[in-house]
Amino acid sequence: SKLVTASADGTSRLFDAVKGDCQYTLTGHDGEISKVTFNPQGTRIMTAGCDKTVRLWDTETGECAQLLEGHTDEIFSCAFNYEGDT
């Protein structure tokens, strides 16, 4: 079981929900992260925030797998499709 948080410090943290241990600190956003979500399979995390970017993270490595840019203002919502592949 995993748990993910978002913060005004620009980081997101991935925790083991049973042990309470922080597995990874996800860094890369420039400013507050306002949204965070897991894909249905639990293999990816999507974060979005005031830096106008979306980042996709690998839950096994904690690495940023993809950076999505193009918005002109803060991102307030993000979601995976039901299959979790896009």
PDB file of N, CA, C and O in Angstrom:
ATOM      1  N   SER A   1       0.830  -1.185   0.000  1.00  0.00           N
ATOM      2  CA  SER A   1       0.000   0.000   0.000  1.00  0.00           C
ATOM      3  C   SER A   1       0.871   1.243   0.000  1.00  0.00           C
ATOM      4  O   SER A   1       1.805   1.340   0.787  1.00  0.00           O
ATOM      5  N   LYS A   2       0.527   2.175  -0.845  1.00  0.00           N
ATOM      6  CA  LYS A   2       1.294   3.401  -0.956  1.00  0.00           C
ATOM      7  C   LYS A   2       0.389   4.607  -0.764  1.00  0.00           C
ATOM      8  O   LYS A   2      -0.803   4.566  -1.034  1.00  0.00           O
ATOM      9  N   LEU A   3       0.995   5.690  -0.326  1.00  0.00           N
ATOM     10  CA  LEU A   3       0.316   6.951  -0.070  1.00  0.00           C
ATOM     11  C   LEU A   3       1.195   8.052  -0.626  1.00  0.00           C
ATOM     12  O   LEU A   3       2.427   7.977  -0.508  1.00  0.00           O
ATOM     13  N   VAL A   4       0.586   9.069  -1.245  1.00  0.00           N
ATOM     14  CA  VAL A   4       1.372  10.171  -1.797  1.00  0.00           C
ATOM     15  C   VAL A   4       0.808  11.497  -1.293  1.00  0.00           C
ATOM     16  O   VAL A   4      -0.399  11.644  -1.111  1.00  0.00           O
ATOM     17  N   THR A   5       1.713  12.431  -1.032  1.00  0.00           N
ATOM     18  CA  THR A   5       1.320  13.756  -0.564  1.00  0.00           C
ATOM     19  C   THR A   5       1.830  14.817  -1.531  1.00  0.00           C
ATOM     20  O   THR A   5       2.757  14.575  -2.304  1.00  0.00           O
ATOM     21  N   ALA A   6       1.236  16.012  -1.444  1.00  0.00           N
ATOM     22  CA  ALA A   6       1.673  17.169  -2.213  1.00  0.00           C
ATOM     23  C   ALA A   6       1.890  18.311  -1.231  1.00  0.00           C
ATOM     24  O   ALA A   6       1.236  18.381  -0.196  1.00  0.00           O
ATOM     25  N   SER A   7       2.802  19.224  -1.572  1.00  0.00           N
ATOM     26  CA  SER A   7       3.152  20.273  -0.624  1.00  0.00           C
ATOM     27  C   SER A   7       3.400  21.617  -1.291  1.00  0.00           C
ATOM     28  O   SER A   7       3.760  21.690  -2.470  1.00  0.00           O
ATOM     29  N   ALA A   8       3.261  22.661  -0.485  1.00  0.00           N
ATOM     30  CA  ALA A   8       3.567  24.014  -0.940  1.00  0.00           C
ATOM     31  C   ALA A   8       5.069  24.212  -1.137  1.00  0.00           C
ATOM     32  O   ALA A   8       5.490  25.164  -1.786  1.00  0.00           O
ATOM     33  N   ASP A   9       5.878  23.294  -0.604  1.00  0.00           N
ATOM     34  CA  ASP A   9       7.330  23.425  -0.778  1.00  0.00           C
ATOM     35  C   ASP A   9       7.816  22.907  -2.128  1.00  0.00           C
ATOM     36  O   ASP A   9       9.008  22.887  -2.405  1.00  0.00           O
ATOM     37  N   GLY A  10       6.884  22.473  -2.993  1.00  0.00           N
ATOM     38  CA  GLY A  10       7.244  22.011  -4.332  1.00  0.00           C
ATOM     39  C   GLY A  10       7.647  20.559  -4.412  1.00  0.00           C
ATOM     40  O   GLY A  10       8.100  20.106  -5.453  1.00  0.00           O
ATOM     41  N   THR A  11       7.493  19.825  -3.304  1.00  0.00           N
ATOM     42  CA  THR A  11       7.804  18.400  -3.316  1.00  0.00           C
ATOM     43  C   THR A  11       6.547  17.574  -3.117  1.00  0.00           C
ATOM     44  O   THR A  11       5.549  18.042  -2.589  1.00  0.00           O
ATOM     45  N   SER A  12       6.645  16.347  -3.534  1.00  0.00           N
ATOM     46  CA  SER A  12       5.635  15.334  -3.272  1.00  0.00           C
ATOM     47  C   SER A  12       6.380  14.174  -2.627  1.00  0.00           C
ATOM     48  O   SER A  12       7.556  13.938  -2.937  1.00  0.00           O
ATOM     49  N   ARG A  13       5.730  13.473  -1.728  1.00  0.00           N
ATOM     50  CA  ARG A  13       6.410  12.368  -1.048  1.00  0.00           C
ATOM     51  C   ARG A  13       5.575  11.097  -1.183  1.00  0.00           C
ATOM     52  O   ARG A  13       4.367  11.124  -1.018  1.00  0.00           O
ATOM     53  N   LEU A  14       6.278  10.017  -1.485  1.00  0.00           N
ATOM     54  CA  LEU A  14       5.659   8.702  -1.622  1.00  0.00           C
ATOM     55  C   LEU A  14       5.993   7.888  -0.383  1.00  0.00           C
ATOM     56  O   LEU A  14       7.160   7.714  -0.043  1.00  0.00           O
ATOM     57  N   PHE A  15       4.960   7.431   0.318  1.00  0.00           N
ATOM     58  CA  PHE A  15       5.116   6.698   1.568  1.00  0.00           C
ATOM     59  C   PHE A  15       4.643   5.263   1.441  1.00  0.00           C
ATOM     60  O   PHE A  15       3.711   4.970   0.681  1.00  0.00           O
ATOM     61  N   ASP A  16       5.248   4.388   2.221  1.00  0.00           N
ATOM     62  CA  ASP A  16       4.711   3.061   2.468  1.00  0.00           C
ATOM     63  C   ASP A  16       3.599   3.281   3.493  1.00  0.00           C
ATOM     64  O   ASP A  16       3.862   3.688   4.625  1.00  0.00           O
ATOM     65  N   ALA A  17       2.346   3.015   3.112  1.00  0.00           N
ATOM     66  CA  ALA A  17       1.211   3.316   3.971  1.00  0.00           C
ATOM     67  C   ALA A  17       1.145   2.417   5.204  1.00  0.00           C
ATOM     68  O   ALA A  17       0.547   2.790   6.203  1.00  0.00           O
ATOM     69  N   VAL A  18       1.761   1.256   5.159  1.00  0.00           N
ATOM     70  CA  VAL A  18       1.738   0.336   6.297  1.00  0.00           C
ATOM     71  C   VAL A  18       2.811   0.733   7.317  1.00  0.00           C
ATOM     72  O   VAL A  18       2.531   0.896   8.509  1.00  0.00           O
ATOM     73  N   LYS A  19       4.031   0.921   6.842  1.00  0.00           N
ATOM     74  CA  LYS A  19       5.148   1.236   7.738  1.00  0.00           C
ATOM     75  C   LYS A  19       5.245   2.725   8.065  1.00  0.00           C
ATOM     76  O   LYS A  19       5.833   3.101   9.069  1.00  0.00           O
ATOM     77  N   GLY A  20       4.705   3.569   7.188  1.00  0.00           N
ATOM     78  CA  GLY A  20       4.793   5.006   7.373  1.00  0.00           C
ATOM     79  C   GLY A  20       6.104   5.601   6.920  1.00  0.00           C
ATOM     80  O   GLY A  20       6.364   6.784   7.133  1.00  0.00           O
ATOM     81  N   ASP A  21       6.950   4.802   6.272  1.00  0.00           N
ATOM     82  CA  ASP A  21       8.245   5.269   5.805  1.00  0.00           C
ATOM     83  C   ASP A  21       8.119   6.038   4.490  1.00  0.00           C
ATOM     84  O   ASP A  21       7.390   5.619   3.590  1.00  0.00           O
ATOM     85  N   CYS A  22       8.858   7.147   4.387  1.00  0.00           N
ATOM     86  CA  CYS A  22       8.937   7.872   3.122  1.00  0.00           C
ATOM     87  C   CYS A  22       9.875   7.099   2.202  1.00  0.00           C
ATOM     88  O   CYS A  22      11.045   6.910   2.516  1.00  0.00           O
ATOM     89  N   GLN A  23       9.343   6.637   1.074  1.00  0.00           N
ATOM     90  CA  GLN A  23      10.154   5.900   0.114  1.00  0.00           C
ATOM     91  C   GLN A  23      10.912   6.830  -0.819  1.00  0.00           C
ATOM     92  O   GLN A  23      12.066   6.581  -1.146  1.00  0.00           O
ATOM     93  N   TYR A  24      10.239   7.888  -1.273  1.00  0.00           N
ATOM     94  CA  TYR A  24      10.855   8.834  -2.204  1.00  0.00           C
ATOM     95  C   TYR A  24      10.323  10.229  -1.959  1.00  0.00           C
ATOM     96  O   TYR A  24       9.151  10.412  -1.634  1.00  0.00           O
ATOM     97  N   THR A  25      11.187  11.217  -2.148  1.00  0.00           N
ATOM     98  CA  THR A  25      10.780  12.613  -2.228  1.00  0.00           C
ATOM     99  C   THR A  25      10.888  13.000  -3.690  1.00  0.00           C
ATOM    100  O   THR A  25      11.968  12.900  -4.282  1.00  0.00           O
ATOM    101  N   LEU A  26       9.765  13.378  -4.268  1.00  0.00           N
ATOM    102  CA  LEU A  26       9.687  13.695  -5.692  1.00  0.00           C
ATOM    103  C   LEU A  26       9.925  15.188  -5.867  1.00  0.00           C
ATOM    104  O   LEU A  26       9.115  16.010  -5.433  1.00  0.00           O
ATOM    105  N   THR A  27      11.047  15.544  -6.461  1.00  0.00           N
ATOM    106  CA  THR A  27      11.414  16.951  -6.620  1.00  0.00           C
ATOM    107  C   THR A  27      11.489  17.315  -8.093  1.00  0.00           C
ATOM    108  O   THR A  27      11.779  16.469  -8.932  1.00  0.00           O
ATOM    109  N   GLY A  28      11.232  18.573  -8.380  1.00  0.00           N
ATOM    110  CA  GLY A  28      11.321  19.049  -9.755  1.00  0.00           C
ATOM    111  C   GLY A  28      10.384  20.207 -10.033  1.00  0.00           C
ATOM    112  O   GLY A  28      10.658  21.029 -10.900  1.00  0.00           O
ATOM    113  N   HIS A  29       9.267  20.285  -9.307  1.00  0.00           N
ATOM    114  CA  HIS A  29       8.350  21.411  -9.498  1.00  0.00           C
ATOM    115  C   HIS A  29       8.964  22.670  -8.922  1.00  0.00           C
ATOM    116  O   HIS A  29       9.692  22.638  -7.930  1.00  0.00           O
ATOM    117  N   ASP A  30       8.640  23.791  -9.548  1.00  0.00           N
ATOM    118  CA  ASP A  30       9.099  25.096  -9.085  1.00  0.00           C
ATOM    119  C   ASP A  30       7.906  25.800  -8.436  1.00  0.00           C
ATOM    120  O   ASP A  30       7.222  26.591  -9.060  1.00  0.00           O
ATOM    121  N   GLY A  31       7.631  25.457  -7.205  1.00  0.00           N
ATOM    122  CA  GLY A  31       6.497  26.038  -6.487  1.00  0.00           C
ATOM    123  C   GLY A  31       5.532  24.973  -6.027  1.00  0.00           C
ATOM    124  O   GLY A  31       5.762  23.772  -6.172  1.00  0.00           O
ATOM    125  N   GLU A  32       4.440  25.434  -5.471  1.00  0.00           N
ATOM    126  CA  GLU A  32       3.440  24.575  -4.842  1.00  0.00           C
ATOM    127  C   GLU A  32       2.877  23.519  -5.795  1.00  0.00           C
ATOM    128  O   GLU A  32       2.577  23.809  -6.941  1.00  0.00           O
ATOM    129  N   ILE A  33       2.735  22.313  -5.282  1.00  0.00           N
ATOM    130  CA  ILE A  33       2.043  21.243  -6.001  1.00  0.00           C
ATOM    131  C   ILE A  33       0.609  21.237  -5.489  1.00  0.00           C
ATOM    132  O   ILE A  33       0.368  21.077  -4.291  1.00  0.00           O
ATOM    133  N   SER A  34      -0.335  21.438  -6.394  1.00  0.00           N
ATOM    134  CA  SER A  34      -1.736  21.550  -5.989  1.00  0.00           C
ATOM    135  C   SER A  34      -2.537  20.271  -6.215  1.00  0.00           C
ATOM    136  O   SER A  34      -3.584  20.083  -5.600  1.00  0.00           O
ATOM    137  N   LYS A  35      -2.051  19.382  -7.076  1.00  0.00           N
ATOM    138  CA  LYS A  35      -2.777  18.140  -7.370  1.00  0.00           C
ATOM    139  C   LYS A  35      -1.808  16.979  -7.458  1.00  0.00           C
ATOM    140  O   LYS A  35      -0.693  17.103  -7.965  1.00  0.00           O
ATOM    141  N   VAL A  36      -2.277  15.823  -6.992  1.00  0.00           N
ATOM    142  CA  VAL A  36      -1.488  14.591  -7.069  1.00  0.00           C
ATOM    143  C   VAL A  36      -2.459  13.415  -7.167  1.00  0.00           C
ATOM    144  O   VAL A  36      -3.511  13.420  -6.539  1.00  0.00           O
ATOM    145  N   THR A  37      -2.111  12.434  -8.009  1.00  0.00           N
ATOM    146  CA  THR A  37      -2.976  11.268  -8.162  1.00  0.00           C
ATOM    147  C   THR A  37      -2.166  10.064  -8.644  1.00  0.00           C
ATOM    148  O   THR A  37      -1.160  10.216  -9.328  1.00  0.00           O
ATOM    149  N   PHE A  38      -2.617   8.872  -8.262  1.00  0.00           N
ATOM    150  CA  PHE A  38      -2.055   7.618  -8.765  1.00  0.00           C
ATOM    151  C   PHE A  38      -2.812   7.181 -10.004  1.00  0.00           C
ATOM    152  O   PHE A  38      -4.022   7.418 -10.110  1.00  0.00           O
ATOM    153  N   ASN A  39      -2.130   6.479 -10.926  1.00  0.00           N
ATOM    154  CA  ASN A  39      -2.864   5.809 -11.997  1.00  0.00           C
ATOM    155  C   ASN A  39      -3.541   4.572 -11.382  1.00  0.00           C
ATOM    156  O   ASN A  39      -3.185   4.146 -10.274  1.00  0.00           O
ATOM    157  N   PRO A  40      -4.551   3.987 -12.049  1.00  0.00           N
ATOM    158  CA  PRO A  40      -5.272   2.848 -11.468  1.00  0.00           C
ATOM    159  C   PRO A  40      -4.391   1.653 -11.102  1.00  0.00           C
ATOM    160  O   PRO A  40      -4.693   0.919 -10.175  1.00  0.00           O
ATOM    161  N   GLN A  41      -3.286   1.463 -11.815  1.00  0.00           N
ATOM    162  CA  GLN A  41      -2.398   0.339 -11.528  1.00  0.00           C
ATOM    163  C   GLN A  41      -1.452   0.627 -10.363  1.00  0.00           C
ATOM    164  O   GLN A  41      -0.790  -0.275  -9.856  1.00  0.00           O
ATOM    165  N   GLY A  42      -1.337   1.887  -9.961  1.00  0.00           N
ATOM    166  CA  GLY A  42      -0.441   2.265  -8.882  1.00  0.00           C
ATOM    167  C   GLY A  42       1.020   2.338  -9.290  1.00  0.00           C
ATOM    168  O   GLY A  42       1.896   2.401  -8.441  1.00  0.00           O
ATOM    169  N   THR A  43       1.289   2.364 -10.594  1.00  0.00           N
ATOM    170  CA  THR A  43       2.668   2.368 -11.080  1.00  0.00           C
ATOM    171  C   THR A  43       3.178   3.764 -11.420  1.00  0.00           C
ATOM    172  O   THR A  43       4.373   3.962 -11.599  1.00  0.00           O
ATOM    173  N   ARG A  44       2.272   4.728 -11.532  1.00  0.00           N
ATOM    174  CA  ARG A  44       2.629   6.105 -11.875  1.00  0.00           C
ATOM    175  C   ARG A  44       1.900   7.061 -10.936  1.00  0.00           C
ATOM    176  O   ARG A  44       0.794   6.798 -10.473  1.00  0.00           O
ATOM    177  N   ILE A  45       2.554   8.192 -10.694  1.00  0.00           N
ATOM    178  CA  ILE A  45       1.954   9.303  -9.958  1.00  0.00           C
ATOM    179  C   ILE A  45       1.986  10.507 -10.885  1.00  0.00           C
ATOM    180  O   ILE A  45       2.975  10.735 -11.576  1.00  0.00           O
ATOM    181  N   MET A  46       0.898  11.273 -10.891  1.00  0.00           N
ATOM    182  CA  MET A  46       0.852  12.516 -11.643  1.00  0.00           C
ATOM    183  C   MET A  46       0.785  13.664 -10.647  1.00  0.00           C
ATOM    184  O   MET A  46      -0.026  13.643  -9.736  1.00  0.00           O
ATOM    185  N   THR A  47       1.680  14.664 -10.820  1.00  0.00           N
ATOM    186  CA  THR A  47       1.647  15.859  -9.987  1.00  0.00           C
ATOM    187  C   THR A  47       1.489  17.073 -10.892  1.00  0.00           C
ATOM    188  O   THR A  47       1.954  17.085 -12.029  1.00  0.00           O
ATOM    189  N   ALA A  48       0.816  18.096 -10.360  1.00  0.00           N
ATOM    190  CA  ALA A  48       0.610  19.333 -11.114  1.00  0.00           C
ATOM    191  C   ALA A  48       0.584  20.491 -10.130  1.00  0.00           C
ATOM    192  O   ALA A  48       0.232  20.321  -8.960  1.00  0.00           O
ATOM    193  N   GLY A  49       0.961  21.672 -10.619  1.00  0.00           N
ATOM    194  CA  GLY A  49       0.986  22.781  -9.687  1.00  0.00           C
ATOM    195  C   GLY A  49       1.098  24.147 -10.313  1.00  0.00           C
ATOM    196  O   GLY A  49       0.835  24.349 -11.500  1.00  0.00           O
ATOM    197  N   CYS A  50       1.553  25.085  -9.474  1.00  0.00           N
ATOM    198  CA  CYS A  50       1.580  26.493  -9.872  1.00  0.00           C
ATOM    199  C   CYS A  50       2.686  26.800 -10.874  1.00  0.00           C
ATOM    200  O   CYS A  50       2.696  27.880 -11.457  1.00  0.00           O
ATOM    201  N   ASP A  51       3.600  25.867 -11.122  1.00  0.00           N
ATOM    202  CA  ASP A  51       4.652  26.115 -12.114  1.00  0.00           C
ATOM    203  C   ASP A  51       4.201  25.806 -13.550  1.00  0.00           C
ATOM    204  O   ASP A  51       4.993  25.827 -14.477  1.00  0.00           O
ATOM    205  N   LYS A  52       2.910  25.489 -13.697  1.00  0.00           N
ATOM    206  CA  LYS A  52       2.277  25.275 -15.009  1.00  0.00           C
ATOM    207  C   LYS A  52       2.728  23.988 -15.685  1.00  0.00           C
ATOM    208  O   LYS A  52       2.614  23.840 -16.890  1.00  0.00           O
ATOM    209  N   THR A  53       3.264  23.044 -14.902  1.00  0.00           N
ATOM    210  CA  THR A  53       3.703  21.772 -15.473  1.00  0.00           C
ATOM    211  C   THR A  53       3.002  20.601 -14.803  1.00  0.00           C
ATOM    212  O   THR A  53       2.503  20.705 -13.681  1.00  0.00           O
ATOM    213  N   VAL A  54       2.994  19.492 -15.522  1.00  0.00           N
ATOM    214  CA  VAL A  54       2.547  18.207 -15.003  1.00  0.00           C
ATOM    215  C   VAL A  54       3.740  17.269 -15.093  1.00  0.00           C
ATOM    216  O   VAL A  54       4.469  17.278 -16.091  1.00  0.00           O
ATOM    217  N   ARG A  55       3.933  16.480 -14.057  1.00  0.00           N
ATOM    218  CA  ARG A  55       5.024  15.508 -14.058  1.00  0.00           C
ATOM    219  C   ARG A  55       4.456  14.130 -13.756  1.00  0.00           C
ATOM    220  O   ARG A  55       3.587  13.985 -12.914  1.00  0.00           O
ATOM    221  N   LEU A  56       4.973  13.140 -14.488  1.00  0.00           N
ATOM    222  CA  LEU A  56       4.619  11.745 -14.249  1.00  0.00           C
ATOM    223  C   LEU A  56       5.815  11.067 -13.610  1.00  0.00           C
ATOM    224  O   LEU A  56       6.950  11.199 -14.089  1.00  0.00           O
ATOM    225  N   TRP A  57       5.556  10.326 -12.533  1.00  0.00           N
ATOM    226  CA  TRP A  57       6.610   9.697 -11.738  1.00  0.00           C
ATOM    227  C   TRP A  57       6.426   8.193 -11.696  1.00  0.00           C
ATOM    228  O   TRP A  57       5.305   7.700 -11.656  1.00  0.00           O
ATOM    229  N   ASP A  58       7.531   7.481 -11.688  1.00  0.00           N
ATOM    230  CA  ASP A  58       7.535   6.027 -11.555  1.00  0.00           C
ATOM    231  C   ASP A  58       7.523   5.699 -10.057  1.00  0.00           C
ATOM    232  O   ASP A  58       8.402   6.146  -9.324  1.00  0.00           O
ATOM    233  N   THR A  59       6.538   4.927  -9.603  1.00  0.00           N
ATOM    234  CA  THR A  59       6.430   4.631  -8.167  1.00  0.00           C
ATOM    235  C   THR A  59       7.480   3.636  -7.680  1.00  0.00           C
ATOM    236  O   THR A  59       7.740   3.559  -6.495  1.00  0.00           O
ATOM    237  N   GLU A  60       8.095   2.896  -8.593  1.00  0.00           N
ATOM    238  CA  GLU A  60       9.116   1.925  -8.188  1.00  0.00           C
ATOM    239  C   GLU A  60      10.493   2.554  -8.011  1.00  0.00           C
ATOM    240  O   GLU A  60      11.298   2.084  -7.219  1.00  0.00           O
ATOM    241  N   THR A  61      10.752   3.639  -8.764  1.00  0.00           N
ATOM    242  CA  THR A  61      12.079   4.256  -8.720  1.00  0.00           C
ATOM    243  C   THR A  61      12.072   5.669  -8.140  1.00  0.00           C
ATOM    244  O   THR A  61      13.125   6.182  -7.765  1.00  0.00           O
ATOM    245  N   GLY A  62      10.908   6.320  -8.130  1.00  0.00           N
ATOM    246  CA  GLY A  62      10.827   7.705  -7.691  1.00  0.00           C
ATOM    247  C   GLY A  62      11.332   8.698  -8.724  1.00  0.00           C
ATOM    248  O   GLY A  62      11.436   9.891  -8.458  1.00  0.00           O
ATOM    249  N   GLU A  63      11.626   8.220  -9.923  1.00  0.00           N
ATOM    250  CA  GLU A  63      12.152   9.074 -10.992  1.00  0.00           C
ATOM    251  C   GLU A  63      11.016   9.728 -11.778  1.00  0.00           C
ATOM    252  O   GLU A  63       9.962   9.126 -11.979  1.00  0.00           O
ATOM    253  N   CYS A  64      11.278  10.943 -12.259  1.00  0.00           N
ATOM    254  CA  CYS A  64      10.337  11.610 -13.140  1.00  0.00           C
ATOM    255  C   CYS A  64      10.414  10.941 -14.513  1.00  0.00           C
ATOM    256  O   CYS A  64      11.466  10.937 -15.150  1.00  0.00           O
ATOM    257  N   ALA A  65       9.298  10.390 -14.958  1.00  0.00           N
ATOM    258  CA  ALA A  65       9.256   9.673 -16.229  1.00  0.00           C
ATOM    259  C   ALA A  65       8.885  10.588 -17.396  1.00  0.00           C
ATOM    260  O   ALA A  65       9.229  10.311 -18.536  1.00  0.00           O
ATOM    261  N   GLN A  66       8.175  11.690 -17.088  1.00  0.00           N
ATOM    262  CA  GLN A  66       7.757  12.583 -18.162  1.00  0.00           C
ATOM    263  C   GLN A  66       7.407  13.946 -17.591  1.00  0.00           C
ATOM    264  O   GLN A  66       6.817  14.052 -16.523  1.00  0.00           O
ATOM    265  N   LEU A  67       7.755  14.992 -18.333  1.00  0.00           N
ATOM    266  CA  LEU A  67       7.415  16.374 -17.998  1.00  0.00           C
ATOM    267  C   LEU A  67       6.500  16.905 -19.086  1.00  0.00           C
ATOM    268  O   LEU A  67       6.840  16.839 -20.281  1.00  0.00           O
ATOM    269  N   LEU A  68       5.341  17.410 -18.703  1.00  0.00           N
ATOM    270  CA  LEU A  68       4.375  17.961 -19.655  1.00  0.00           C
ATOM    271  C   LEU A  68       4.270  19.466 -19.428  1.00  0.00           C
ATOM    272  O   LEU A  68       3.981  19.916 -18.321  1.00  0.00           O
ATOM    273  N   GLU A  69       4.530  20.224 -20.481  1.00  0.00           N
ATOM    274  CA  GLU A  69       4.504  21.686 -20.404  1.00  0.00           C
ATOM    275  C   GLU A  69       3.533  22.248 -21.435  1.00  0.00           C
ATOM    276  O   GLU A  69       3.171  21.568 -22.379  1.00  0.00           O
ATOM    277  N   GLY A  70       3.127  23.508 -21.249  1.00  0.00           N
ATOM    278  CA  GLY A  70       2.278  24.156 -22.236  1.00  0.00           C
ATOM    279  C   GLY A  70       1.174  25.000 -21.641  1.00  0.00           C
ATOM    280  O   GLY A  70       0.639  25.881 -22.320  1.00  0.00           O
ATOM    281  N   HIS A  71       0.811  24.758 -20.395  1.00  0.00           N
ATOM    282  CA  HIS A  71      -0.212  25.598 -19.769  1.00  0.00           C
ATOM    283  C   HIS A  71       0.348  26.993 -19.537  1.00  0.00           C
ATOM    284  O   HIS A  71       1.558  27.175 -19.360  1.00  0.00           O
ATOM    285  N   THR A  72      -0.533  27.975 -19.499  1.00  0.00           N
ATOM    286  CA  THR A  72      -0.103  29.355 -19.284  1.00  0.00           C
ATOM    287  C   THR A  72      -0.422  29.849 -17.881  1.00  0.00           C
ATOM    288  O   THR A  72      -0.157  31.010 -17.562  1.00  0.00           O
ATOM    289  N   ASP A  73      -1.001  28.983 -17.048  1.00  0.00           N
ATOM    290  CA  ASP A  73      -1.309  29.351 -15.669  1.00  0.00           C
ATOM    291  C   ASP A  73      -1.308  28.091 -14.807  1.00  0.00           C
ATOM    292  O   ASP A  73      -1.149  26.979 -15.328  1.00  0.00           O
ATOM    293  N   GLU A  74      -1.514  28.279 -13.520  1.00  0.00           N
ATOM    294  CA  GLU A  74      -1.507  27.159 -12.574  1.00  0.00           C
ATOM    295  C   GLU A  74      -2.494  26.075 -12.981  1.00  0.00           C
ATOM    296  O   GLU A  74      -3.578  26.361 -13.493  1.00  0.00           O
ATOM    297  N   ILE A  75      -2.117  24.834 -12.742  1.00  0.00           N
ATOM    298  CA  ILE A  75      -2.974  23.684 -13.054  1.00  0.00           C
ATOM    299  C   ILE A  75      -3.742  23.307 -11.794  1.00  0.00           C
ATOM    300  O   ILE A  75      -3.147  23.080 -10.740  1.00  0.00           O
ATOM    301  N   PHE A  76      -5.066  23.251 -11.898  1.00  0.00           N
ATOM    302  CA  PHE A  76      -5.918  22.967 -10.747  1.00  0.00           C
ATOM    303  C   PHE A  76      -6.481  21.559 -10.725  1.00  0.00           C
ATOM    304  O   PHE A  76      -7.053  21.139  -9.721  1.00  0.00           O
ATOM    305  N   SER A  77      -6.342  20.815 -11.815  1.00  0.00           N
ATOM    306  CA  SER A  77      -6.917  19.476 -11.856  1.00  0.00           C
ATOM    307  C   SER A  77      -6.116  18.595 -12.798  1.00  0.00           C
ATOM    308  O   SER A  77      -5.562  19.076 -13.789  1.00  0.00           O
ATOM    309  N   CYS A  78      -6.046  17.304 -12.484  1.00  0.00           N
ATOM    310  CA  CYS A  78      -5.414  16.342 -13.361  1.00  0.00           C
ATOM    311  C   CYS A  78      -5.989  14.965 -13.054  1.00  0.00           C
ATOM    312  O   CYS A  78      -6.438  14.711 -11.940  1.00  0.00           O
ATOM    313  N   ALA A  79      -6.003  14.082 -14.055  1.00  0.00           N
ATOM    314  CA  ALA A  79      -6.565  12.741 -13.869  1.00  0.00           C
ATOM    315  C   ALA A  79      -6.018  11.809 -14.939  1.00  0.00           C
ATOM    316  O   ALA A  79      -5.662  12.239 -16.034  1.00  0.00           O
ATOM    317  N   PHE A  80      -5.958  10.530 -14.594  1.00  0.00           N
ATOM    318  CA  PHE A  80      -5.656   9.491 -15.567  1.00  0.00           C
ATOM    319  C   PHE A  80      -6.959   8.979 -16.157  1.00  0.00           C
ATOM    320  O   PHE A  80      -8.021   9.093 -15.521  1.00  0.00           O
ATOM    321  N   ASN A  81      -6.894   8.382 -17.349  1.00  0.00           N
ATOM    322  CA  ASN A  81      -8.073   7.705 -17.870  1.00  0.00           C
ATOM    323  C   ASN A  81      -8.303   6.437 -17.049  1.00  0.00           C
ATOM    324  O   ASN A  81      -7.458   6.052 -16.235  1.00  0.00           O
ATOM    325  N   TYR A  82      -9.410   5.772 -17.227  1.00  0.00           N
ATOM    326  CA  TYR A  82      -9.756   4.606 -16.398  1.00  0.00           C
ATOM    327  C   TYR A  82      -8.788   3.451 -16.562  1.00  0.00           C
ATOM    328  O   TYR A  82      -8.585   2.670 -15.651  1.00  0.00           O
ATOM    329  N   GLU A  83      -8.172   3.313 -17.744  1.00  0.00           N
ATOM    330  CA  GLU A  83      -7.208   2.255 -17.958  1.00  0.00           C
ATOM    331  C   GLU A  83      -5.866   2.618 -17.328  1.00  0.00           C
ATOM    332  O   GLU A  83      -5.042   1.745 -17.072  1.00  0.00           O
ATOM    333  N   GLY A  84      -5.641   3.913 -17.111  1.00  0.00           N
ATOM    334  CA  GLY A  84      -4.411   4.362 -16.485  1.00  0.00           C
ATOM    335  C   GLY A  84      -3.214   4.426 -17.397  1.00  0.00           C
ATOM    336  O   GLY A  84      -2.099   4.635 -16.948  1.00  0.00           O
ATOM    337  N   ASP A  85      -3.438   4.263 -18.706  1.00  0.00           N
ATOM    338  CA  ASP A  85      -2.315   4.243 -19.633  1.00  0.00           C
ATOM    339  C   ASP A  85      -2.037   5.589 -20.280  1.00  0.00           C
ATOM    340  O   ASP A  85      -1.045   5.753 -20.956  1.00  0.00           O
ATOM    341  N   THR A  86      -2.930   6.554 -20.081  1.00  0.00           N
ATOM    342  CA  THR A  86      -2.689   7.917 -20.592  1.00  0.00           C
ATOM    343  C   THR A  86      -3.236   8.933 -19.640  1.00  0.00           C
ATOM    344  O   THR A  86      -4.013   8.639 -18.781  1.00  0.00           O
TER     345      THR A  86
END
